[in-house]
Short mmCIF file of C-alpha atoms in Angstrom, two decimals:
data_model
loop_
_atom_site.label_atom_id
_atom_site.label_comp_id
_atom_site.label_asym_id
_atom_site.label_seq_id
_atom_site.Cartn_x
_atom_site.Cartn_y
_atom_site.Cartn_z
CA UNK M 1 -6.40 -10.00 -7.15
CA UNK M 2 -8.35 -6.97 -5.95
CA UNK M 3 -7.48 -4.15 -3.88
CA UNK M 4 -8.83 -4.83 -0.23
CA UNK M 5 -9.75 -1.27 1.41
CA UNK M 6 -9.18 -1.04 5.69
CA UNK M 7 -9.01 0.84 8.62
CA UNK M 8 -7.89 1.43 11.94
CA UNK M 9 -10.37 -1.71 12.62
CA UNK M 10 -9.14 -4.90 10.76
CA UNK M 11 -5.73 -3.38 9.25
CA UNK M 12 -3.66 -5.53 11.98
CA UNK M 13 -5.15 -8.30 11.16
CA UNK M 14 -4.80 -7.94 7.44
CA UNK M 15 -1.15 -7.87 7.64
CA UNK M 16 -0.59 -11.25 9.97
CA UNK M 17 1.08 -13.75 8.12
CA UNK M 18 1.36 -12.70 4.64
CA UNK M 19 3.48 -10.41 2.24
CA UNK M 20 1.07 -6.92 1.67
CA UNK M 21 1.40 -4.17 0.23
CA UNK M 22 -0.33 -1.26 1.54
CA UNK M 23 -1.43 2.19 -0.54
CA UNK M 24 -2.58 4.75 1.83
CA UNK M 25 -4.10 7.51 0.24
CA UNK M 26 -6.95 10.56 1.16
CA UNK M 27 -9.84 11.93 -0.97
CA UNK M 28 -8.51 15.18 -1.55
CA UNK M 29 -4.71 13.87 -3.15
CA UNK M 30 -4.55 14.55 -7.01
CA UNK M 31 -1.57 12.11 -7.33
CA UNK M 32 -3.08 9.17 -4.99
CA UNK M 33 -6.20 9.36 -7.73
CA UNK M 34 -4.18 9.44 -10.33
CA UNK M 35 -1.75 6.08 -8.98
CA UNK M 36 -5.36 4.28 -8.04
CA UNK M 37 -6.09 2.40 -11.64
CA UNK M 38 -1.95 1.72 -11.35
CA UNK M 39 -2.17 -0.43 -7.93
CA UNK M 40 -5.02 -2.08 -9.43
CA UNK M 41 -3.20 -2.92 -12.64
CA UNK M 42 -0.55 -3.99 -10.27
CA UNK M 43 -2.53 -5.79 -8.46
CA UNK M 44 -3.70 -8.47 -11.00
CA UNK M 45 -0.29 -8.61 -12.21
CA UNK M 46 0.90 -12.42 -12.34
CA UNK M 47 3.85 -11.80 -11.00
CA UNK M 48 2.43 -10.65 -7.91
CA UNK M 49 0.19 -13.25 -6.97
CA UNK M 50 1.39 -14.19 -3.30
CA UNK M 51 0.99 -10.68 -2.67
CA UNK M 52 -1.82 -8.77 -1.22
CA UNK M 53 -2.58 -5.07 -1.76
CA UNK M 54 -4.26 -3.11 0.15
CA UNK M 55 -5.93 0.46 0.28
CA UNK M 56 -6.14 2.74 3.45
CA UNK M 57 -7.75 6.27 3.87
CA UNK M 58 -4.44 8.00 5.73
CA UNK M 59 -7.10 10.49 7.13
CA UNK M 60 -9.47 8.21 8.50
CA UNK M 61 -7.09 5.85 9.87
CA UNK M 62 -4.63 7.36 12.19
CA UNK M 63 -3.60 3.97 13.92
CA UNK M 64 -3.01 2.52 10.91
CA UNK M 65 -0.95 5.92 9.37
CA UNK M 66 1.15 5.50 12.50
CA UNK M 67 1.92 1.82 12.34
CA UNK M 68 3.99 2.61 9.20
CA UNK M 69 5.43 6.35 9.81
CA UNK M 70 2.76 8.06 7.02
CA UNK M 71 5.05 11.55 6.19
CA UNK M 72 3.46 12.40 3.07
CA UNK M 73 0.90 10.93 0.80
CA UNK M 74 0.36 8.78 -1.79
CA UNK M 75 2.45 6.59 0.93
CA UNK M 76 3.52 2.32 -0.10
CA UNK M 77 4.40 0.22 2.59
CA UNK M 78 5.40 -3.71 2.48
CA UNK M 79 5.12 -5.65 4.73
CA UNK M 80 6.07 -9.16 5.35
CA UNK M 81 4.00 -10.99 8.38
CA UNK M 82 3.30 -8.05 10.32
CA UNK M 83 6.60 -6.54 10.17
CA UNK M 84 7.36 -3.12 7.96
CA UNK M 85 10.03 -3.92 5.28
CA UNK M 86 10.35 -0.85 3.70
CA UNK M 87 7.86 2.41 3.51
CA UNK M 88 7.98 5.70 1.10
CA UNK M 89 6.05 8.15 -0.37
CA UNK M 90 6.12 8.10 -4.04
CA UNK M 91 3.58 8.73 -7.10
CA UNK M 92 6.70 6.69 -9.43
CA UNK M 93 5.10 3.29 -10.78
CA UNK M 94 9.05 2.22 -11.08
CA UNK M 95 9.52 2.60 -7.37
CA UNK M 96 6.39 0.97 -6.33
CA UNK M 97 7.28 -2.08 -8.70
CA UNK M 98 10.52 -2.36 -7.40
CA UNK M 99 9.13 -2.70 -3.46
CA UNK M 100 6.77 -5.71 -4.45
CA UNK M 101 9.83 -7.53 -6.06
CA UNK M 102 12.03 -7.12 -3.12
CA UNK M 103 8.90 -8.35 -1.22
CA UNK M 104 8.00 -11.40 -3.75
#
């Protein structure tokens, strides 16, 4: 599956009645480049399937950077039908992997 990139516009309605996972991220971040080709990977990972991931500028997107508590960046969020299950900042692949299976 691919990474979907929002904003402040549709990011609501991304997150209605599925199980996301949501990379925010800004142009300048060294370690948010260097996790990019990693949440892809993830992405397409079979073991992910029902999940969605998604991509959101933290600097162009305030609304969405609130809805979540955005303290540092790169910042993961799941969230299951709207509601936040669990939200840190981390550059770890380990950590990141072990959010989506608490959220498959």
């Amino acid at each position: 599956m691919a990474v979907i990139a929002v904003n402040d516009s549709n990011f609501k309605s991304q997150l209605e009645g599925k199980k996301v996972i949501v990379k925010y991220f800004a142009d300048w971040c060294g370690s948010c480049k260097l996790f990019a080709p990693k949440f892809k990977r993830l992405s397409n990972d079979e073991r992910f399937s029902g999940i969605e991931f998604l991509e959101v500028n933290a600097e162009e997107n305030p609304e969405s950077r609130k809805f979540v508590g955005v303290d540092n960046l790169p910042f993961f969020a799941v969230v299951d039908n709207g509601e936040v299950v669990e939200g840190t900042s981390t550059s770890k692949e380990e950590y990141v992997v072990k959010m989506l299976e608490k959220l498959g």
